[in-house]
Amino acid sequence: MGARRGEMTEIEEEEDAEVEIWRYVFGFAEMGVVKCAIELGIADALEAHGGEPMTLSQLSVTLGCPPSPLYRILRFLVHRRVFKEKPITNIRSQESQEDTTGYALTPISRRLIRDGERSMAAFLLLESSPVMLTPWLALATRVREDGKLAPFEATHGNDVWEYAAEHPGHSKLINDAMACDARVAVPAIVEGCAKLFEGIEMVVDVGGGDGTTLRMLVKAFPWLRGINFDVPHVVSTALPCDGVDHIGGDMFHSVPKADAAFIMWVLHDWGDEECIEILKKCREAIVEADGKVIIVEAVIEDNKDYKYKGVGLMLDMVMMAHTTNGKERTKEEWIHILDKAGFSRYTFTSIPAVQSIIQAYP
């Protein structure tokens, strides 16, 4: 019998594998070249040019790069659809052929603009830093030893939070990356769950970093007042914001009182027991009977049509490389933690982001 429609034959699978295997042999190249593009400022230069295409010569002069290696970087990224080529019609006839072609932004490269509204540049610079890359080389040891020592700790001598506390430059990379994720996630929260903060006056953002998330939430929901709560060395760098107080502390000891506790992309860094402990402290912080804990985290779906499933599975590997017990969780795994933390009920809401919203009630 022939293969069913939509399925590949064994011959087709072999032919596909001949090409696909090279993605894994040189998989680091895509990250390395995109990191290079961010550091060179290619997307920033195109944005500053009014979004109009720029020739290789123009980019070479603007960026201070020789044209030959810059062309090779652009050729690679055009092939990956990070940038695109567009013909330029107002070129004098004596100009070279290369100057009749311009390079322009795409939806992907717009996310590489350093100060772009939906920029992911800071996140990529964090994950492509030597500090974050080196632990991946110890992943097999982590699997064999079943988490006795996280690759990050084995590589650097401290866990990721202790390392950040001792290295301000790396701490800033983390804070910038979390801020850039907030600029993507918060609009998705507002779009996907507009009534999330109805009846809430005071919210504490647990592990809120430099306060970007809370600043955006207060702007989106003007009746809110907030407490940005994180370890002291992190909140010490937070910018002042009307309606937001920055408080340093330890979420394992206590959480400031509020009508609701908001915790985004924190729990996936920890094992189940630590998550239960953190959530109990969040539950204790709720001052009103109708308050709640709002958890914003990935929920791994079995649904093949869920477009963020691959991202969630990659994040799970990141947790394995960079934390001791952190993981991305299925809905059933989240329910287990919420039950153990003493919540009476909870709801799950998908939003247009890799994270979902879990509302947990005492």
Short mmCIF file of C-alpha atoms in Angstrom, two decimals:
data_model
loop_
_atom_site.label_atom_id
_atom_site.label_comp_id
_atom_site.label_asym_id
_atom_site.label_seq_id
_atom_site.Cartn_x
_atom_site.Cartn_y
_atom_site.Cartn_z
CA MET A 1 0.00 0.00 0.00
CA GLY A 2 1.15 3.55 -0.69
CA ALA A 3 1.56 6.19 1.97
CA ARG A 4 -1.58 7.93 3.16
CA ARG A 5 -2.08 11.47 1.93
CA GLY A 6 0.03 13.89 3.93
CA GLU A 7 2.49 11.23 5.08
CA MET A 8 6.03 10.96 3.74
CA THR A 9 7.31 7.76 2.18
CA GLU A 10 10.52 6.20 3.55
CA ILE A 11 12.41 7.47 0.51
CA GLU A 12 11.07 11.00 1.05
CA GLU A 13 11.98 10.82 4.74
CA GLU A 14 15.55 9.80 3.83
CA GLU A 15 15.83 12.62 1.30
CA ASP A 16 14.48 15.11 3.81
CA ALA A 17 16.89 13.84 6.48
CA GLU A 18 19.88 14.42 4.19
CA VAL A 19 19.12 18.15 4.36
CA GLU A 20 17.51 18.38 7.80
CA ILE A 21 20.47 16.89 9.68
CA TRP A 22 22.57 19.91 8.74
CA ARG A 23 20.21 22.12 10.78
CA TYR A 24 21.43 20.30 13.87
CA VAL A 25 25.07 20.16 12.83
CA PHE A 26 25.14 23.95 12.36
CA GLY A 27 22.10 24.93 14.39
CA PHE A 28 24.13 27.46 16.38
CA ALA A 29 24.80 29.45 13.19
CA GLU A 30 21.33 31.03 13.05
CA MET A 31 21.56 32.32 16.61
CA GLY A 32 25.14 33.51 16.04
CA VAL A 33 24.32 35.42 12.87
CA VAL A 34 21.17 37.02 14.31
CA LYS A 35 23.19 38.04 17.38
CA CYS A 36 25.74 39.57 14.98
CA ALA A 37 22.96 41.49 13.19
CA ILE A 38 21.72 42.92 16.50
CA GLU A 39 25.23 43.95 17.57
CA LEU A 40 25.91 45.55 14.18
CA GLY A 41 22.59 47.39 14.38
CA ILE A 42 21.30 46.39 10.93
CA ALA A 43 17.61 46.52 11.86
CA ASP A 44 18.12 49.78 13.77
CA ALA A 45 19.78 51.36 10.72
CA LEU A 46 16.90 50.33 8.44
CA GLU A 47 14.36 51.65 10.92
CA ALA A 48 16.23 54.94 11.21
CA HIS A 49 16.16 55.17 7.40
CA GLY A 50 12.40 55.54 7.62
CA GLY A 51 11.75 51.92 6.81
CA GLU A 52 12.90 52.48 3.23
CA PRO A 53 15.29 49.94 1.65
CA MET A 54 19.02 50.61 1.97
CA THR A 55 21.66 49.44 -0.47
CA LEU A 56 24.68 47.47 0.60
CA SER A 57 26.83 50.56 0.13
CA GLN A 58 24.52 52.66 2.30
CA LEU A 59 24.46 50.05 5.05
CA SER A 60 28.22 49.61 4.85
CA VAL A 61 28.81 53.33 5.39
CA THR A 62 26.13 53.66 8.08
CA LEU A 63 27.32 50.68 10.09
CA GLY A 64 31.03 51.19 9.48
CA CYS A 65 31.43 47.67 8.08
CA PRO A 66 33.31 46.52 4.96
CA PRO A 67 30.74 45.59 2.31
CA SER A 68 31.99 42.06 1.58
CA PRO A 69 31.41 40.41 5.00
CA LEU A 70 28.28 42.49 5.51
CA TYR A 71 26.89 41.17 2.21
CA ARG A 72 27.47 37.59 3.36
CA ILE A 73 25.63 38.22 6.63
CA LEU A 74 22.73 39.81 4.74
CA ARG A 75 22.61 37.01 2.17
CA PHE A 76 22.27 34.45 4.97
CA LEU A 77 19.56 36.43 6.76
CA VAL A 78 17.61 37.14 3.56
CA HIS A 79 17.57 33.39 2.91
CA ARG A 80 16.19 32.90 6.43
CA ARG A 81 13.59 35.65 5.75
CA VAL A 82 14.93 37.81 8.56
CA PHE A 83 15.48 40.62 6.03
CA LYS A 84 14.23 40.93 2.46
CA GLU A 85 15.59 42.33 -0.78
CA LYS A 86 13.71 45.02 -2.68
CA PRO A 87 14.61 46.63 -6.01
CA ILE A 88 15.54 50.30 -5.93
CA THR A 89 14.40 52.12 -9.05
CA ASN A 90 15.87 55.60 -8.55
CA ILE A 91 19.48 54.48 -9.06
CA ARG A 92 21.67 56.23 -11.60
CA SER A 93 22.60 54.02 -14.55
CA GLN A 94 26.32 54.12 -13.72
CA GLU A 95 25.76 52.61 -10.28
CA SER A 96 26.81 48.98 -9.76
CA GLN A 97 24.30 46.15 -9.90
CA GLU A 98 24.53 45.61 -6.11
CA ASP A 99 23.31 49.16 -5.59
CA THR A 100 20.08 48.53 -7.49
CA THR A 101 19.03 46.13 -4.74
CA GLY A 102 18.04 47.32 -1.28
CA TYR A 103 17.54 45.53 2.01
CA ALA A 104 14.38 46.03 4.03
CA LEU A 105 12.80 45.00 7.31
CA THR A 106 10.44 42.06 7.76
CA PRO A 107 8.16 41.19 10.72
CA ILE A 108 11.05 39.13 12.14
CA SER A 109 13.74 41.80 11.82
CA ARG A 110 11.40 44.40 13.33
CA ARG A 111 11.73 42.31 16.49
CA LEU A 112 15.50 42.88 16.36
CA ILE A 113 15.24 46.68 16.66
CA ARG A 114 16.79 47.48 20.04
CA ASP A 115 14.07 49.89 21.16
CA GLY A 116 11.28 48.40 19.07
CA GLU A 117 7.82 48.02 20.59
CA ARG A 118 7.90 44.23 20.24
CA SER A 119 11.67 43.83 20.29
CA MET A 120 13.15 40.46 21.28
CA ALA A 121 16.72 41.68 20.86
CA ALA A 122 17.50 41.75 24.58
CA PHE A 123 16.17 38.23 25.03
CA LEU A 124 18.34 36.92 22.21
CA LEU A 125 21.41 38.71 23.57
CA LEU A 126 20.84 37.06 26.96
CA GLU A 127 20.38 33.55 25.62
CA SER A 128 23.32 33.88 23.20
CA SER A 129 25.69 35.17 25.88
CA PRO A 130 28.63 32.90 26.80
CA VAL A 131 27.26 32.64 30.34
CA MET A 132 23.99 31.12 29.12
CA LEU A 133 25.44 29.06 26.26
CA THR A 134 28.16 27.19 28.13
CA PRO A 135 25.77 25.16 30.38
CA TRP A 136 24.26 23.49 27.31
CA LEU A 137 27.53 21.57 26.89
CA ALA A 138 26.79 19.80 30.20
CA LEU A 139 23.17 18.86 29.44
CA ALA A 140 23.90 15.13 29.00
CA THR A 141 25.51 15.02 32.44
CA ARG A 142 22.42 16.69 33.88
CA VAL A 143 20.20 13.99 32.32
CA ARG A 144 22.40 11.10 33.46
CA GLU A 145 22.56 12.39 37.03
CA ASP A 146 18.87 13.33 37.13
CA GLY A 147 19.35 16.89 38.25
CA LYS A 148 21.87 16.45 41.04
CA LEU A 149 23.60 19.57 39.77
CA ALA A 150 22.19 21.96 37.16
CA PRO A 151 24.46 22.53 34.14
CA PHE A 152 24.51 26.26 34.94
CA GLU A 153 25.70 25.65 38.48
CA ALA A 154 28.17 22.99 37.37
CA THR A 155 29.62 25.45 34.86
CA HIS A 156 29.63 28.67 36.88
CA GLY A 157 29.78 27.51 40.51
CA ASN A 158 26.51 29.25 41.48
CA ASP A 159 22.91 29.01 40.37
CA VAL A 160 21.65 31.60 37.91
CA TRP A 161 20.29 33.96 40.61
CA GLU A 162 23.42 33.90 42.78
CA TYR A 163 25.52 34.43 39.67
CA ALA A 164 23.41 37.42 38.65
CA ALA A 165 23.67 38.93 42.12
CA GLU A 166 27.47 38.79 41.87
CA HIS A 167 27.69 39.94 38.23
CA PRO A 168 25.72 43.18 37.62
CA GLY A 169 26.31 43.02 33.87
CA HIS A 170 24.64 39.63 33.60
CA SER A 171 21.87 40.74 35.96
CA LYS A 172 21.15 43.61 33.56
CA LEU A 173 21.00 41.16 30.63
CA ILE A 174 18.37 39.16 32.54
CA ASN A 175 16.36 42.24 33.53
CA ASP A 176 16.44 43.58 29.96
CA ALA A 177 15.33 40.20 28.59
CA MET A 178 12.43 39.95 31.04
CA ALA A 179 11.43 43.52 30.24
CA CYS A 180 11.42 42.76 26.53
CA ASP A 181 9.22 39.69 27.15
CA ALA A 182 6.86 41.85 29.20
CA ARG A 183 6.46 44.24 26.27
CA VAL A 184 5.17 41.27 24.25
CA ALA A 185 3.21 39.45 26.96
CA VAL A 186 1.34 42.35 28.60
CA PRO A 187 -0.47 43.47 25.40
CA ALA A 188 -1.43 39.80 24.91
CA ILE A 189 -2.79 39.73 28.47
CA VAL A 190 -4.81 42.90 27.86
CA GLU A 191 -6.13 41.55 24.55
CA GLY A 192 -6.81 38.03 25.77
CA CYS A 193 -8.17 38.72 29.26
CA ALA A 194 -9.41 42.30 29.48
CA LYS A 195 -11.40 41.70 32.71
CA LEU A 196 -8.42 40.21 34.57
CA PHE A 197 -8.10 43.07 37.04
CA GLU A 198 -11.78 43.96 37.51
CA GLY A 199 -12.39 44.65 41.21
CA ILE A 200 -8.64 44.70 41.95
CA GLU A 201 -7.12 47.91 43.34
CA MET A 202 -3.71 46.74 44.59
CA VAL A 203 -1.59 44.08 42.88
CA VAL A 204 1.82 42.79 43.87
CA ASP A 205 4.04 41.59 41.02
CA VAL A 206 6.10 38.76 42.54
CA GLY A 207 9.49 38.54 40.85
CA GLY A 208 8.66 41.67 38.86
CA GLY A 209 12.24 42.48 37.83
CA ASP A 210 12.83 46.10 36.86
CA GLY A 211 9.11 46.90 37.03
CA THR A 212 8.39 46.97 33.29
CA THR A 213 5.45 44.55 33.60
CA LEU A 214 3.79 46.49 36.39
CA ARG A 215 4.32 49.84 34.66
CA MET A 216 2.53 48.46 31.60
CA LEU A 217 -0.29 46.93 33.66
CA VAL A 218 -0.89 50.19 35.56
CA LYS A 219 -1.01 52.05 32.25
CA ALA A 220 -3.42 49.51 30.71
CA PHE A 221 -5.62 49.37 33.84
CA PRO A 222 -5.44 52.94 35.26
CA TRP A 223 -7.28 52.12 38.50
CA LEU A 224 -4.50 49.74 39.58
CA ARG A 225 -1.80 50.49 42.11
CA GLY A 226 1.10 48.11 42.30
CA ILE A 227 4.00 46.74 44.30
CA ASN A 228 6.98 45.55 42.29
CA PHE A 229 8.51 42.84 44.49
CA ASP A 230 11.85 41.19 43.78
CA VAL A 231 15.22 40.58 45.41
CA PRO A 232 16.89 43.81 46.57
CA HIS A 233 19.67 43.97 43.96
CA VAL A 234 17.05 43.74 41.18
CA VAL A 235 14.54 46.32 42.43
CA SER A 236 17.40 48.71 43.17
CA THR A 237 17.68 49.27 39.40
CA ALA A 238 13.93 49.80 38.83
CA LEU A 239 12.82 53.18 37.51
CA PRO A 240 10.30 55.27 39.49
CA CYS A 241 6.70 55.00 38.30
CA ASP A 242 3.51 56.71 39.49
CA GLY A 243 1.31 54.21 41.28
CA VAL A 244 4.09 51.63 41.73
CA ASP A 245 6.22 50.98 44.82
CA HIS A 246 9.40 48.90 44.55
CA ILE A 247 10.04 46.57 47.48
CA GLY A 248 12.93 44.16 47.92
CA GLY A 249 12.51 40.85 49.69
CA ASP A 250 12.38 37.06 49.41
CA MET A 251 9.24 35.40 48.02
CA PHE A 252 10.06 32.23 49.98
CA HIS A 253 9.69 34.15 53.25
CA SER A 254 6.76 36.50 52.61
CA VAL A 255 4.98 38.49 49.91
CA PRO A 256 3.58 42.03 50.43
CA LYS A 257 -0.17 42.23 51.04
CA ALA A 258 -2.41 43.08 48.07
CA ASP A 259 -5.79 42.34 46.51
CA ALA A 260 -4.09 40.09 43.97
CA ALA A 261 -0.68 38.56 43.48
CA PHE A 262 0.66 38.52 39.91
CA ILE A 263 3.51 36.14 39.08
CA MET A 264 4.81 35.83 35.50
CA TRP A 265 7.54 33.50 34.25
CA VAL A 266 8.86 32.81 37.74
CA LEU A 267 7.41 29.45 38.75
CA HIS A 268 8.87 27.62 35.75
CA ASP A 269 12.32 28.27 37.27
CA TRP A 270 11.49 26.05 40.24
CA GLY A 271 10.55 22.48 41.12
CA ASP A 272 7.10 21.49 42.36
CA GLU A 273 7.89 21.82 46.07
CA GLU A 274 9.36 25.29 45.62
CA CYS A 275 6.37 26.35 43.50
CA ILE A 276 3.95 25.15 46.18
CA GLU A 277 5.87 27.12 48.80
CA ILE A 278 5.89 30.29 46.66
CA LEU A 279 2.19 29.99 45.85
CA LYS A 280 1.32 29.51 49.53
CA LYS A 281 3.10 32.80 50.28
CA CYS A 282 1.19 34.45 47.41
CA ARG A 283 -2.10 33.07 48.76
CA GLU A 284 -1.27 34.37 52.26
CA ALA A 285 -0.63 37.83 50.77
CA ILE A 286 -4.19 38.19 49.47
CA VAL A 287 -6.09 40.50 51.85
CA GLU A 288 -9.62 40.15 50.46
CA ALA A 289 -11.73 37.00 50.30
CA ASP A 290 -12.42 37.58 46.62
CA GLY A 291 -8.75 38.14 45.77
CA LYS A 292 -6.70 35.84 43.58
CA VAL A 293 -3.28 34.80 42.40
CA ILE A 294 -2.66 35.43 38.70
CA ILE A 295 -0.06 33.09 37.19
CA VAL A 296 1.28 33.79 33.69
CA GLU A 297 3.20 30.75 32.45
CA ALA A 298 3.39 28.38 29.52
CA VAL A 299 1.00 25.44 29.59
CA ILE A 300 2.25 22.56 27.44
CA GLU A 301 -0.60 21.44 25.19
CA ASP A 302 -1.03 18.11 23.43
CA ASN A 303 -3.01 19.87 20.71
CA LYS A 304 -0.96 19.68 17.49
CA ASP A 305 -2.60 22.90 16.26
CA TYR A 306 -1.33 24.90 19.25
CA LYS A 307 1.24 27.11 17.56
CA TYR A 308 3.34 27.78 20.67
CA LYS A 309 3.86 24.12 21.61
CA GLY A 310 7.33 24.04 20.04
CA VAL A 311 8.31 27.19 21.94
CA GLY A 312 7.08 25.66 25.19
CA LEU A 313 9.11 22.52 24.60
CA MET A 314 12.22 24.60 23.84
CA LEU A 315 11.67 26.56 27.04
CA ASP A 316 11.51 23.26 28.91
CA MET A 317 14.98 22.44 27.61
CA VAL A 318 16.18 25.90 28.69
CA MET A 319 14.90 25.17 32.20
CA MET A 320 16.80 21.88 32.18
CA ALA A 321 20.03 23.62 31.15
CA HIS A 322 19.76 26.67 33.39
CA THR A 323 17.92 25.58 36.56
CA THR A 324 18.10 22.70 39.00
CA ASN A 325 14.44 21.68 39.08
CA GLY A 326 12.66 24.15 36.77
CA LYS A 327 10.34 22.88 34.04
CA GLU A 328 7.47 23.82 31.78
CA ARG A 329 4.25 22.11 32.83
CA THR A 330 1.09 20.59 31.40
CA LYS A 331 -2.34 21.62 32.65
CA GLU A 332 -2.46 18.51 34.83
CA GLU A 333 0.90 19.36 36.40
CA TRP A 334 -0.27 22.90 37.17
CA ILE A 335 -3.46 21.55 38.75
CA HIS A 336 -1.39 19.28 41.01
CA ILE A 337 0.66 22.26 42.24
CA LEU A 338 -2.40 24.48 42.74
CA ASP A 339 -4.19 21.79 44.74
CA LYS A 340 -1.16 21.25 46.97
CA ALA A 341 -0.85 25.01 47.51
CA GLY A 342 -4.39 25.06 48.90
CA PHE A 343 -6.38 26.82 46.18
CA SER A 344 -10.08 25.99 46.01
CA ARG A 345 -10.57 26.70 42.30
CA TYR A 346 -8.73 27.95 39.26
CA THR A 347 -9.24 28.82 35.61
CA PHE A 348 -6.97 28.57 32.56
CA THR A 349 -7.15 31.13 29.75
CA SER A 350 -5.16 31.06 26.52
CA ILE A 351 -3.84 34.39 25.24
CA PRO A 352 -1.98 35.30 22.01
CA ALA A 353 1.43 34.54 23.55
CA VAL A 354 3.50 31.54 24.60
CA GLN A 355 2.13 31.99 28.13
CA SER A 356 -1.38 31.31 29.37
CA ILE A 357 -3.19 32.94 32.32
CA ILE A 358 -4.03 30.84 35.36
CA GLN A 359 -6.31 32.49 37.93
CA ALA A 360 -6.18 30.75 41.30
CA TYR A 361 -8.61 31.51 44.13
CA PRO A 362 -8.14 30.76 47.85
#
